[in-house]
XYZ file of C-alpha atoms in Angstrom:
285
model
C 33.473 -17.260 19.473
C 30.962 -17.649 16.592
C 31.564 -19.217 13.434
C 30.686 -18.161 9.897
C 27.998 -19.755 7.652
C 30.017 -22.006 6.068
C 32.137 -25.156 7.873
C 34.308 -23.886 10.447
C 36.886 -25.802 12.768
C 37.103 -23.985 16.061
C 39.379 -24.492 18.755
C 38.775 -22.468 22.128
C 41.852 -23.759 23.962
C 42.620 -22.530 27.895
C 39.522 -21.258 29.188
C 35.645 -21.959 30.145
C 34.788 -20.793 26.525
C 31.203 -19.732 24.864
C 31.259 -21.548 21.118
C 29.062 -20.997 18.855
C 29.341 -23.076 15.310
C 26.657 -21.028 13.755
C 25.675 -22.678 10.082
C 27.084 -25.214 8.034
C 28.879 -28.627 9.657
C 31.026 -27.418 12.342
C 33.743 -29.253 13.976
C 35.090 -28.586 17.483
C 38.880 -28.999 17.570
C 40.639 -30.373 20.785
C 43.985 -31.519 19.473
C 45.800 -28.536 20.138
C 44.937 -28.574 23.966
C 47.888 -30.564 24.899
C 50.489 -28.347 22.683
C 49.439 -25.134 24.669
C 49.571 -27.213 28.374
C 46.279 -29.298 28.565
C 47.260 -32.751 30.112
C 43.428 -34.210 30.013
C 41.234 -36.093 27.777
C 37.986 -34.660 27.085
C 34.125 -35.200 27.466
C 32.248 -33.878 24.631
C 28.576 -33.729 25.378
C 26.553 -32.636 21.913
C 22.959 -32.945 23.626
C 23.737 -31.157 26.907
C 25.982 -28.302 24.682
C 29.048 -28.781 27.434
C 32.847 -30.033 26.962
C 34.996 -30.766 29.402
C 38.421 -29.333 28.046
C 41.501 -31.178 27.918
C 42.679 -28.224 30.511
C 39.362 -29.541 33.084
C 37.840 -26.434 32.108
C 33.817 -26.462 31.192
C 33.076 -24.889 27.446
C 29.487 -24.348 26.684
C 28.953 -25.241 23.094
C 26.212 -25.110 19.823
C 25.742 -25.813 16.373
C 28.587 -27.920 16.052
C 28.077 -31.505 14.245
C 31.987 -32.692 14.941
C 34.352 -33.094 17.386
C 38.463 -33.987 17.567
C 39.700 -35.016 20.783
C 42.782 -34.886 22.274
C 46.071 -37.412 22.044
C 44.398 -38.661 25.335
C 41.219 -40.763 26.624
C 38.183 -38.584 25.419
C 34.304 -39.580 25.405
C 32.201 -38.397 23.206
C 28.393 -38.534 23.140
C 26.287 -37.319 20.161
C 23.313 -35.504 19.857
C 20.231 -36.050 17.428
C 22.361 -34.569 13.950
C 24.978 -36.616 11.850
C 27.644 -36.253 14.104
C 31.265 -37.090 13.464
C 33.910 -37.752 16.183
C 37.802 -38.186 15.700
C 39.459 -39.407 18.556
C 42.783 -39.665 17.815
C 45.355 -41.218 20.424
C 44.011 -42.917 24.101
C 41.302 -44.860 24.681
C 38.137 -43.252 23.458
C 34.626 -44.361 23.974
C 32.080 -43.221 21.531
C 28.142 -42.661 21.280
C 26.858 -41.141 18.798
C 22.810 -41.059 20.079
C 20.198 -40.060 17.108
C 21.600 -39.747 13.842
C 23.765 -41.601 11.408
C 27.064 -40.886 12.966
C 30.672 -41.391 12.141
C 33.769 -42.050 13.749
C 36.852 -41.459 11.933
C 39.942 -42.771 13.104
C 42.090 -40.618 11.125
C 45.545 -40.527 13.058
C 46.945 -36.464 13.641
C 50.704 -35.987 13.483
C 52.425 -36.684 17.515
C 49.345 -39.469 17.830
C 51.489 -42.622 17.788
C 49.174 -44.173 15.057
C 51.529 -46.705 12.858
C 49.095 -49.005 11.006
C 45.490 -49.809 9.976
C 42.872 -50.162 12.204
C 40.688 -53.318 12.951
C 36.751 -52.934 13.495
C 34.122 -54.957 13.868
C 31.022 -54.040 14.275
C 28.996 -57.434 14.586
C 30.340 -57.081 18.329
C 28.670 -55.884 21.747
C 31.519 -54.010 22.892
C 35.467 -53.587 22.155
C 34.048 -52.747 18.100
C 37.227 -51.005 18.136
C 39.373 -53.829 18.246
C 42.783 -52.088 17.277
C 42.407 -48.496 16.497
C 45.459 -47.568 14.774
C 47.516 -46.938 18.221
C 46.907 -50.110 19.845
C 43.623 -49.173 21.995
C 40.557 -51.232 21.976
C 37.483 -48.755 22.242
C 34.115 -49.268 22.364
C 30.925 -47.776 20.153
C 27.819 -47.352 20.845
C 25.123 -46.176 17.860
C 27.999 -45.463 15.770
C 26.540 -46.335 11.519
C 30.079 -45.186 10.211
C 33.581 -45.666 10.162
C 36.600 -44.287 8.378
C 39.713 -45.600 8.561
C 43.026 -44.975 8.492
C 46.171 -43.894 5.409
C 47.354 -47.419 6.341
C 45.207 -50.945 5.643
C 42.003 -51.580 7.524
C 40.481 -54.350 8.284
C 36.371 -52.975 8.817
C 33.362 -55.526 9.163
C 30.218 -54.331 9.340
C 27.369 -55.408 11.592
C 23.672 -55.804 11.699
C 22.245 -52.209 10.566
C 22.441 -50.210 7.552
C 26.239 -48.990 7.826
C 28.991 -47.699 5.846
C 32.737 -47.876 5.855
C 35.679 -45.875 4.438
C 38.955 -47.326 3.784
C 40.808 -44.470 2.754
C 44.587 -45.260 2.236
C 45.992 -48.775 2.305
C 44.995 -51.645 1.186
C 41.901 -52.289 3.003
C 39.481 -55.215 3.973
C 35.740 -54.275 3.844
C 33.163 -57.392 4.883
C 29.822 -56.587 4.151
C 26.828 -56.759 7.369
C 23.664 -57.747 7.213
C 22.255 -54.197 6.906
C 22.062 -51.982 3.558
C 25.770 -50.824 3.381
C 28.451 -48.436 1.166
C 31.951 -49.474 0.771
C 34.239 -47.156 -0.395
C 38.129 -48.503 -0.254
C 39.478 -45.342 -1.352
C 43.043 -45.275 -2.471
C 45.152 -49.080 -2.402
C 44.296 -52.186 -3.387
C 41.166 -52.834 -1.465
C 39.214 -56.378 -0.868
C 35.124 -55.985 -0.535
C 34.258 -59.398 1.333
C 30.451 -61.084 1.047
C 30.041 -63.631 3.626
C 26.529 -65.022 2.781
C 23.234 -63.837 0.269
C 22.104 -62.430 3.658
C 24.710 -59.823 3.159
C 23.210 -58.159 0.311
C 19.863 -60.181 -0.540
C 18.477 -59.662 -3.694
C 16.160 -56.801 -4.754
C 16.059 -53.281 -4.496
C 16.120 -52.361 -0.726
C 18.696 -54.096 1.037
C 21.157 -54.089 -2.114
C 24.941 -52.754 -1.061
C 26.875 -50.460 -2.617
C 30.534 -50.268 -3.576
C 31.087 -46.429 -4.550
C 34.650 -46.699 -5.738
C 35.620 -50.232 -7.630
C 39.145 -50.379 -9.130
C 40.345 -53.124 -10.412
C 43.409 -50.778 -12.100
C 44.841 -50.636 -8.824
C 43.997 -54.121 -7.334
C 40.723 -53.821 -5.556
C 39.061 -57.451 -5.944
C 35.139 -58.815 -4.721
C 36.105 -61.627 -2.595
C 33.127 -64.007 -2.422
C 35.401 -67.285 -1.225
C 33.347 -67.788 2.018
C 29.789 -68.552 0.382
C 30.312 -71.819 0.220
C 29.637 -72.352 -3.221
C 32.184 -72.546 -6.246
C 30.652 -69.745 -8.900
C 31.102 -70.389 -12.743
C 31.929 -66.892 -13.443
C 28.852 -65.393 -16.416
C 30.149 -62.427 -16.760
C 27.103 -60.347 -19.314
C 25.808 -63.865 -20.424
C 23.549 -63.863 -17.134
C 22.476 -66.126 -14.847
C 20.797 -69.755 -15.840
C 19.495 -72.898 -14.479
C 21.522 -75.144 -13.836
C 24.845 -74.265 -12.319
C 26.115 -71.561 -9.859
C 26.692 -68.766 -11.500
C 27.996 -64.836 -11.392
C 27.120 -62.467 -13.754
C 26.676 -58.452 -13.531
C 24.884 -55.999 -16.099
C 24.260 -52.502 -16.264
C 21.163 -50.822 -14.567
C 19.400 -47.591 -16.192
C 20.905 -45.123 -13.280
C 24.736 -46.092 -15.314
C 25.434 -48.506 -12.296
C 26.797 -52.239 -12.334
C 24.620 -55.294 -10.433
C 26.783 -57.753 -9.567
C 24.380 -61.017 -9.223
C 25.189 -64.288 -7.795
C 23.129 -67.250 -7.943
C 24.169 -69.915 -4.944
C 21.364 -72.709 -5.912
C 21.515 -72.822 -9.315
C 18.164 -72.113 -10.280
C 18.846 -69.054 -12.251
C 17.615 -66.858 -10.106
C 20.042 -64.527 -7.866
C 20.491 -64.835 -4.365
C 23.294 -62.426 -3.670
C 23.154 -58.704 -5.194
C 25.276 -55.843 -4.814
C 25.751 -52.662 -6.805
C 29.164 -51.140 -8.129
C 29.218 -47.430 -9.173
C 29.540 -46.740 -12.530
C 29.496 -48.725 -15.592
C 32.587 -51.215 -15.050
C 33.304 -54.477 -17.189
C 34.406 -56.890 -15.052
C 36.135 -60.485 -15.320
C 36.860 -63.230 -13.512
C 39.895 -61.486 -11.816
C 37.954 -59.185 -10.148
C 36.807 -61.819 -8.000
C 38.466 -64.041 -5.242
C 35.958 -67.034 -5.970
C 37.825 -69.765 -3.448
């Protein structure tokens, strides 16, 4: 089976199977395995081009970026593109190799998945603390992770990283590494543990792509250890602890927050578009 030039989803069900993704970003699609009588998880091998079906069966595989596994215990190992790997129900384990690669934990219809998901990547293994169905899982060079329609709760590690709330009313804690947050829909919480977070400057700045404070999302900066005298476009100053944001030429928002009071910021992070913000966008203690 060869796919088209633009992004296919192929599923090659029973069979040792030859699948070819061909161009664009091509997903491989296990979930219907257990439907047609496949009782197995799967091993998805990117670099080495072979799966191991949910039927035991060996498909040889190319040019395909993605895979969904089964409503079982699947593995998945990346090769050096942007991979992205759903795993759905069982305990998965995930590596995504080269690449800045994504695991979504998306739940499928029949996968037993009835709330958010819980992630954190500051640890060695067991990231995947809850993943929506009760499994712990484990990640290994994994830089992304989308969540769930119900409320995650996502913290990000050391490395540059991003994470996707979707639906619910997520929790998003910033790492240490250049990050995006995106909360999508809900009333989402962005969390900034220390300056560290998001130093000031230009290159380890994060970014929070979709800020909406018309349906509840809120900057919660409570665990800095500091009490901020909220600036808002007056800036910062000697003096006192401050928070204040302006507008950069690209249209964006810098949210800066100076910890020391010595009028210079500390803690900087960007918001997307030109937003005015107030003191209730903020969860100061």
């Amino acid at each position: 089976m060869i796919g088209s030039a633009g992004d296919d989803s192929i599923a090659g069900l029973k069979g040792a199977d030859l699948l070819d993704g061909g161009a664009g970003y091509d997903t491989l699609r296990y979930s219907r395995d257990e439907r047609h009588g496949g009782t197995k998880g799967i091993t998805a091998n990117l670099s080495t081009g072979k799966v191991v079906d949910g039927f035991g069966t060996v498909d040889t595989v190319k040019n395909f970026e993605a895979v969904t596994g089964t409503f079982s215990g699947d593995r998945f190992i990346g090769d050096a593109k942007d991979n992205t790997f759903r795993g759905l129900a069982g305990i998965d384990s995930y590596d995504g190799g080269a690449g800045f690669d994504t695991v979504n934990l998306a739940g499928e219809t029949g996968d037993g998945q009835t709330h958010g998901a819980r992630v954190d990547l500051r640890l060695a293994t067991g990231q995947i603390i809850d993943d929506g169905c009760g499994n712990t899982e484990t990640l290994v060079s994994i830089e992304k992770i989308r969540g769930t329609q119900f409320g995650d709760d996502i913290i990000l590690g050391a490395g540059d990283a991003k994470a996707d709330g979707r639906g619910g009313d997520d929790r998003l804690t910033a790492g240490l590494g250049e990050n995006e947050l995106r909360g999508g829909d809900g009333a989402d919480t962005f969390v900034f543990q220390s300056a560290a977070d998001s130093p000031a400057g230009t290159t380890k700045r994060d970014f929070i792509v979709d800020f909406r404070a018309d349906e509840g999302d809120r900057i919660d900066l409570s665990a800095l250890g500091v009490t901020l005298e909220f600036a808002g476009e007056a800036g910062l100053s000697a003096g006192s602890a401050r928070l204040a944001y302006a507008y950069n030429t690209d249209g964006n928002t810098i949210v800066s927050a100076d910890l020391d009071g010595d009028g210079s910021a500390n803690l900087q992070f960007l918001l997307q578009g030109k937003i005015a913000l107030t003191q209730e966008d903020f969860i100061l203690s």
